[in-house]
PDB file of C-alpha atoms in Angstrom:
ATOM      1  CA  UNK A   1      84.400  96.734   2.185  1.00  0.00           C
ATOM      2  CA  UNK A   2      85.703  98.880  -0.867  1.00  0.00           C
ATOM      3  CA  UNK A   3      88.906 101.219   0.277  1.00  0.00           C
ATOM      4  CA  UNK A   4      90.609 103.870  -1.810  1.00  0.00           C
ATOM      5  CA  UNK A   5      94.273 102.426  -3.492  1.00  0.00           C
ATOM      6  CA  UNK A   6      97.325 104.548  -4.444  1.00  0.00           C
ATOM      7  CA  UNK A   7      97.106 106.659  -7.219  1.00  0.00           C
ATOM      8  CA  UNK A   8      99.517 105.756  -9.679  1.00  0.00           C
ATOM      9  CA  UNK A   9     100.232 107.294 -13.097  1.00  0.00           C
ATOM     10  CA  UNK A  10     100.702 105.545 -16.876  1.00  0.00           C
ATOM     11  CA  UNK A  11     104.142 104.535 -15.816  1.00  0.00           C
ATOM     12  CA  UNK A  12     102.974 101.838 -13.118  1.00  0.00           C
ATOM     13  CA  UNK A  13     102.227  99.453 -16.291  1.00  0.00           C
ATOM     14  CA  UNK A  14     106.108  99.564 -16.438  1.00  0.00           C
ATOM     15  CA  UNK A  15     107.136  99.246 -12.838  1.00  0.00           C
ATOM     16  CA  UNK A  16     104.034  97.535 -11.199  1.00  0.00           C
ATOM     17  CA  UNK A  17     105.264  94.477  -8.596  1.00  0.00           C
ATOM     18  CA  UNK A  18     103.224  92.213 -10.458  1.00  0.00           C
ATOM     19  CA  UNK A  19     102.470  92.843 -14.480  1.00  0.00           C
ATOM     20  CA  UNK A  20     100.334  90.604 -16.285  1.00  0.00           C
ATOM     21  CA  UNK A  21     100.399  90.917 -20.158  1.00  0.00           C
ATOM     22  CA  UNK A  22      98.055  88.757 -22.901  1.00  0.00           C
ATOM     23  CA  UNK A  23      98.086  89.825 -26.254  1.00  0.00           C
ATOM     24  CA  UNK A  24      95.531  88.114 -29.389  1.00  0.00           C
ATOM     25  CA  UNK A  25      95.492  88.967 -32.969  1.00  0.00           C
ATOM     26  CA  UNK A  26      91.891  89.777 -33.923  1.00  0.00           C
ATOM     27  CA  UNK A  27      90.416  90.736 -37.422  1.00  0.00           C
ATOM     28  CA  UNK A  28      88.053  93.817 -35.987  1.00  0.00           C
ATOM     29  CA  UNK A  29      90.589  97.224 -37.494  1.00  0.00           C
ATOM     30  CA  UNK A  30      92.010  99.121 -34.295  1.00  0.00           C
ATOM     31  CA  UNK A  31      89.544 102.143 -34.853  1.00  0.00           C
ATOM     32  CA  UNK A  32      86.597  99.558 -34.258  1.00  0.00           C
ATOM     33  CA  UNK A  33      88.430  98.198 -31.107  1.00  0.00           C
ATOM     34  CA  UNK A  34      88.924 101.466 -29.124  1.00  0.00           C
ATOM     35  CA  UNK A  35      85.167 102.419 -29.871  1.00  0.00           C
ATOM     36  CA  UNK A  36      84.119  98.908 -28.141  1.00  0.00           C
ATOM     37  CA  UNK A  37      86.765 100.053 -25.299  1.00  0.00           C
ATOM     38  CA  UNK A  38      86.483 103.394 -24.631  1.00  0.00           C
ATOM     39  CA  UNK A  39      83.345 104.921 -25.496  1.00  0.00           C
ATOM     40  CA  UNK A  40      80.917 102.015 -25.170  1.00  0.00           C
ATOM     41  CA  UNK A  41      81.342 100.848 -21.762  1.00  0.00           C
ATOM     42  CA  UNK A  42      78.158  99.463 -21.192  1.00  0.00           C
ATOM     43  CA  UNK A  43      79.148  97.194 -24.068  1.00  0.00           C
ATOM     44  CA  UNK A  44      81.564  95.371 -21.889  1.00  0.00           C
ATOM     45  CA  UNK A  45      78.935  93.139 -20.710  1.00  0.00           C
ATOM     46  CA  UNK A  46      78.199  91.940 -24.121  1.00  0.00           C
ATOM     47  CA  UNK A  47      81.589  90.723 -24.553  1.00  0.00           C
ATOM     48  CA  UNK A  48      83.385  90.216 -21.558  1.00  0.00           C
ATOM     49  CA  UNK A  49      81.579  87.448 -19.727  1.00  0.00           C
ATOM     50  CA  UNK A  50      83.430  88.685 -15.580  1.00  0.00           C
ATOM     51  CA  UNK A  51      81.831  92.141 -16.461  1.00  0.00           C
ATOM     52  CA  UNK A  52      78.554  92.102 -15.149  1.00  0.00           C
ATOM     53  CA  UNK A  53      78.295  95.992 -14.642  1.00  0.00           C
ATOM     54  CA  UNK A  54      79.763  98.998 -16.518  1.00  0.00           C
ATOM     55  CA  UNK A  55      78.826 102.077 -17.291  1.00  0.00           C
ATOM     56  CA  UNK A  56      80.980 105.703 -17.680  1.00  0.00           C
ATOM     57  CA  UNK A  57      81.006 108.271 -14.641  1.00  0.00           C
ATOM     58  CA  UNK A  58      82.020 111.852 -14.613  1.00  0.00           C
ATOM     59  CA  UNK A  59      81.118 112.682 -18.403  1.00  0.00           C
ATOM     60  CA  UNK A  60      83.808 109.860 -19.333  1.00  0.00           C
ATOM     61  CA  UNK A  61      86.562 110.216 -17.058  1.00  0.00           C
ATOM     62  CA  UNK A  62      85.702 107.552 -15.105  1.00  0.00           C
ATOM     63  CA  UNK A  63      84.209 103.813 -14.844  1.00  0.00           C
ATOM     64  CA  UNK A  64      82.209 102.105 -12.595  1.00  0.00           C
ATOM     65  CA  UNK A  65      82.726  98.133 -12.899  1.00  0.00           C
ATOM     66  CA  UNK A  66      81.410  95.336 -11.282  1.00  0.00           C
ATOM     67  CA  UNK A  67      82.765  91.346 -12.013  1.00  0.00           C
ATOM     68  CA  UNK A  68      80.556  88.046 -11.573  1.00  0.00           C
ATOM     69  CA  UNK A  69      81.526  87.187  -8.149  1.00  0.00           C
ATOM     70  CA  UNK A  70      81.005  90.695  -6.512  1.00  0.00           C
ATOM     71  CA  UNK A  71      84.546  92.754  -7.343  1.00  0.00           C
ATOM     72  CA  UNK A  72      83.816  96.219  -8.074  1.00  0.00           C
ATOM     73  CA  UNK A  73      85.828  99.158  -8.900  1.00  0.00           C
ATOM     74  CA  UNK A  74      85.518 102.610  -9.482  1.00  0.00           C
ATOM     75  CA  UNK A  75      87.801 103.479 -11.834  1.00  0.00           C
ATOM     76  CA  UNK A  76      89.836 106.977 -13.655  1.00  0.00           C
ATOM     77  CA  UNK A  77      90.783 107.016 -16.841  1.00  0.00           C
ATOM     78  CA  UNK A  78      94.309 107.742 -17.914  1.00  0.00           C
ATOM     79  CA  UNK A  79      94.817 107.660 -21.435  1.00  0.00           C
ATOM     80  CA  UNK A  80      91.956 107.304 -24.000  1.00  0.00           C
ATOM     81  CA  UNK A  81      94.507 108.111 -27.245  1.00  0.00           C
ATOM     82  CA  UNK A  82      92.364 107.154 -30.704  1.00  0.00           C
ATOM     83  CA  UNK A  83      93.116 104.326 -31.648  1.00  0.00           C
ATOM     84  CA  UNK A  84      96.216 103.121 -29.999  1.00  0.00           C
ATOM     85  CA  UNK A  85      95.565 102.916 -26.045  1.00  0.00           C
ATOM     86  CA  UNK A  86      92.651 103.007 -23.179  1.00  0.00           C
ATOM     87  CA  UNK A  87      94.037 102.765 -19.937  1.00  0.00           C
ATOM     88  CA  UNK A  88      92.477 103.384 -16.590  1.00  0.00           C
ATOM     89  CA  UNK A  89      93.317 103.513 -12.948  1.00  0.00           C
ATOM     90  CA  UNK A  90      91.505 101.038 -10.344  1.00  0.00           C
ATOM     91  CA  UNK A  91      90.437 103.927  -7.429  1.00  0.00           C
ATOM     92  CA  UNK A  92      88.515 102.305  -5.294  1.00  0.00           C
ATOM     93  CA  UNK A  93      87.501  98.766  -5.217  1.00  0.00           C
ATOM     94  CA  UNK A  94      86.133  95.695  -2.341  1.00  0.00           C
ATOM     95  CA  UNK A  95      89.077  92.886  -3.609  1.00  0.00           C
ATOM     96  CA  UNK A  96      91.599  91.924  -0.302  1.00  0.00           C
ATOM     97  CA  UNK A  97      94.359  93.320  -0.357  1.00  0.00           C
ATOM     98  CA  UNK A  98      94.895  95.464  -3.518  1.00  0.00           C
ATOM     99  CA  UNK A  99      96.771  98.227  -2.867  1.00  0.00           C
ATOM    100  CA  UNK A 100      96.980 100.190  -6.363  1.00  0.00           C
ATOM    101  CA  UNK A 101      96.037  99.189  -9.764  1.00  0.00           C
ATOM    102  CA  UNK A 102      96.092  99.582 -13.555  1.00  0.00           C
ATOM    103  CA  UNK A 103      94.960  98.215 -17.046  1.00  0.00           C
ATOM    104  CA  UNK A 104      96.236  99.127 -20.296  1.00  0.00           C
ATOM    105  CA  UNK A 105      94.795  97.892 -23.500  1.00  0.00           C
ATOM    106  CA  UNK A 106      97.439  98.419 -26.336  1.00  0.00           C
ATOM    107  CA  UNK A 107      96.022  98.371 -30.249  1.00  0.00           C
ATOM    108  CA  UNK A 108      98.614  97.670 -33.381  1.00  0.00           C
ATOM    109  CA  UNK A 109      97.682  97.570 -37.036  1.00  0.00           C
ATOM    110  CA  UNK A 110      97.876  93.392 -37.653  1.00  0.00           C
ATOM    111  CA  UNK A 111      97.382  93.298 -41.542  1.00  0.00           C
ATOM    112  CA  UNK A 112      93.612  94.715 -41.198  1.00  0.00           C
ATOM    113  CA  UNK A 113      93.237  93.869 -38.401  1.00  0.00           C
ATOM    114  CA  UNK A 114      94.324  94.721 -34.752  1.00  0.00           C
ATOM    115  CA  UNK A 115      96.889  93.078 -32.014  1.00  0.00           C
ATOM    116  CA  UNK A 116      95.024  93.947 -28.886  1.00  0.00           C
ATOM    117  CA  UNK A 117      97.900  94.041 -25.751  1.00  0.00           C
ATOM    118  CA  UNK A 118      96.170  93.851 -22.367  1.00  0.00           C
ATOM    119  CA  UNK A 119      98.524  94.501 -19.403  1.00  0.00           C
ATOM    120  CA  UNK A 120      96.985  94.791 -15.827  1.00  0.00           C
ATOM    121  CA  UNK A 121      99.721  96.294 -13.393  1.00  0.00           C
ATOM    122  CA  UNK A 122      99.172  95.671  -9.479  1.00  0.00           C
ATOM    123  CA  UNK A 123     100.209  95.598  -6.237  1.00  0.00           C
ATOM    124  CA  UNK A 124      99.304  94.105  -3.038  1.00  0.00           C
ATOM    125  CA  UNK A 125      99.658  92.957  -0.072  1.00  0.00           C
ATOM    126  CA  UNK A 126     101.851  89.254  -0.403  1.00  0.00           C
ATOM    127  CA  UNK A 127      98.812  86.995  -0.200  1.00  0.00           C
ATOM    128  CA  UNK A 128      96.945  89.339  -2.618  1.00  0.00           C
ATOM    129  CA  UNK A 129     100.333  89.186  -5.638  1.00  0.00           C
ATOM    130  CA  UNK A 130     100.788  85.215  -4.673  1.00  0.00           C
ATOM    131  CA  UNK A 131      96.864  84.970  -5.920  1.00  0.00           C
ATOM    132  CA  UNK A 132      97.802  86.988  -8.789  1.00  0.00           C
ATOM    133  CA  UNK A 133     100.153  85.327 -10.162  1.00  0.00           C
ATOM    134  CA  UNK A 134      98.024  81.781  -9.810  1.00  0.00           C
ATOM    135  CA  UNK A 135      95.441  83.352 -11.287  1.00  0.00           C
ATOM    136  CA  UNK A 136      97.362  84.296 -14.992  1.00  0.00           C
ATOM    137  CA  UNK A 137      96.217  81.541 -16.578  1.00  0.00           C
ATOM    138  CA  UNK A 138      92.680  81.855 -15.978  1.00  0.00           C
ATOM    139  CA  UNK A 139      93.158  85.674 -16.693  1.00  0.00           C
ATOM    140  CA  UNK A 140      94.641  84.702 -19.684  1.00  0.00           C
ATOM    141  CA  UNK A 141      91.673  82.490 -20.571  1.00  0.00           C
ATOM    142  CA  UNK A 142      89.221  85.232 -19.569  1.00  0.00           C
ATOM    143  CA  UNK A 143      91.220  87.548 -22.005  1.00  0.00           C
ATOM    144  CA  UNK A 144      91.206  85.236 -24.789  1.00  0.00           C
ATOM    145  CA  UNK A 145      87.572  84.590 -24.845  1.00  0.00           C
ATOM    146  CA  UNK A 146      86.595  88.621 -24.409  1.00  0.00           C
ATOM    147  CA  UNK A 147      88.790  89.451 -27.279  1.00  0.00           C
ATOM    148  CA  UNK A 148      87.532  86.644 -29.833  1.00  0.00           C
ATOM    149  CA  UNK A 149      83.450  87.440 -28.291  1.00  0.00           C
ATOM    150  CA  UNK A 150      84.618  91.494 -28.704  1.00  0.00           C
ATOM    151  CA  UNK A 151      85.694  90.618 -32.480  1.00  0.00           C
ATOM    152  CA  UNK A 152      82.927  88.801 -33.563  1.00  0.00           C
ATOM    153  CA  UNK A 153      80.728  91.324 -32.119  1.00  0.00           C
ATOM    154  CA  UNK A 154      82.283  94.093 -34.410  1.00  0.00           C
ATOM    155  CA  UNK A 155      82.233  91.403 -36.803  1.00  0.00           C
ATOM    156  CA  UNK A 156      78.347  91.677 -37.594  1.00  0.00           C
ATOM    157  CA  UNK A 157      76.570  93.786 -39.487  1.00  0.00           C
TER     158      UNK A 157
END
């Protein structure tokens, strides 16, 4: 059953109960990066294997996203500031427990290419943070792999 969470503003990646941050080094220039991110959103599904569903809702503002294994969300966007952050607010969504949520994608100059910084800010109910926080290294892992599969997709010609 999805449920509305609590809104929360840019500052929850700060203060969130549970923060989980991954950073990778890619060779795709930031400018590249935040196109794949913020204004191709059906793209997701090219490069990040849990996305099984995206596409942009309310001219932009917003995201609908659905994960292998039936998560969705319905999602705001925050900040969309070319090309150094995309960060959007988890509105509504079916996972147990969740009681607000937030990702941030962070892009820095790396030489010519970019440092992509992924933080995703939650909280929950106990049972929901204690699966968090066993999940980071498979998180982690799912990061890794959409980051190098997003850079060699901007990659080609």
């Amino acid at each position: 059953m999805a449920r509305r969470l609590r809104p929360v503003g840019l500052d929850f990646v700060e203060t969130a109960p549970v923060r989980l941050v991954f950073a990778r080094e890619i060779s795709a220039p930031p400018d590249a990066v935040f196109r794949a991110l913020a204004e191709d959103v059906p793209g997701w599904t090219a490069w990040f294997s849990a996305v099984t569903y995206a596409r942009p809702i309310g001219a932009g503002a917003g995201r609908e996203i659905r994960l292998r294994g039936g998560t969705r969300f319905v999602e705001t966007v925050l900040a969309a500031e070319r090309p150094e952050v995309y960060a959007y607010r988890i509105d509504v969504t079916n996972a147990p427990g969740a009681r607000a949520m937030l990702e941030e994608w962070r892009l820095t100059p790396a030489g010519t290419g970019t440092r992509v910084r992924w933080t995703f800010a939650a909280d929950g109910t106990a049972p929901f943070r204690f699966v968090l926080d066993r999940a980071r290294p498979g998180l982690g892992r799912a990061f890794r792999g959409a980051v190098t599969s997003l850079d060699r997709r901007l990659r080609r010609p």
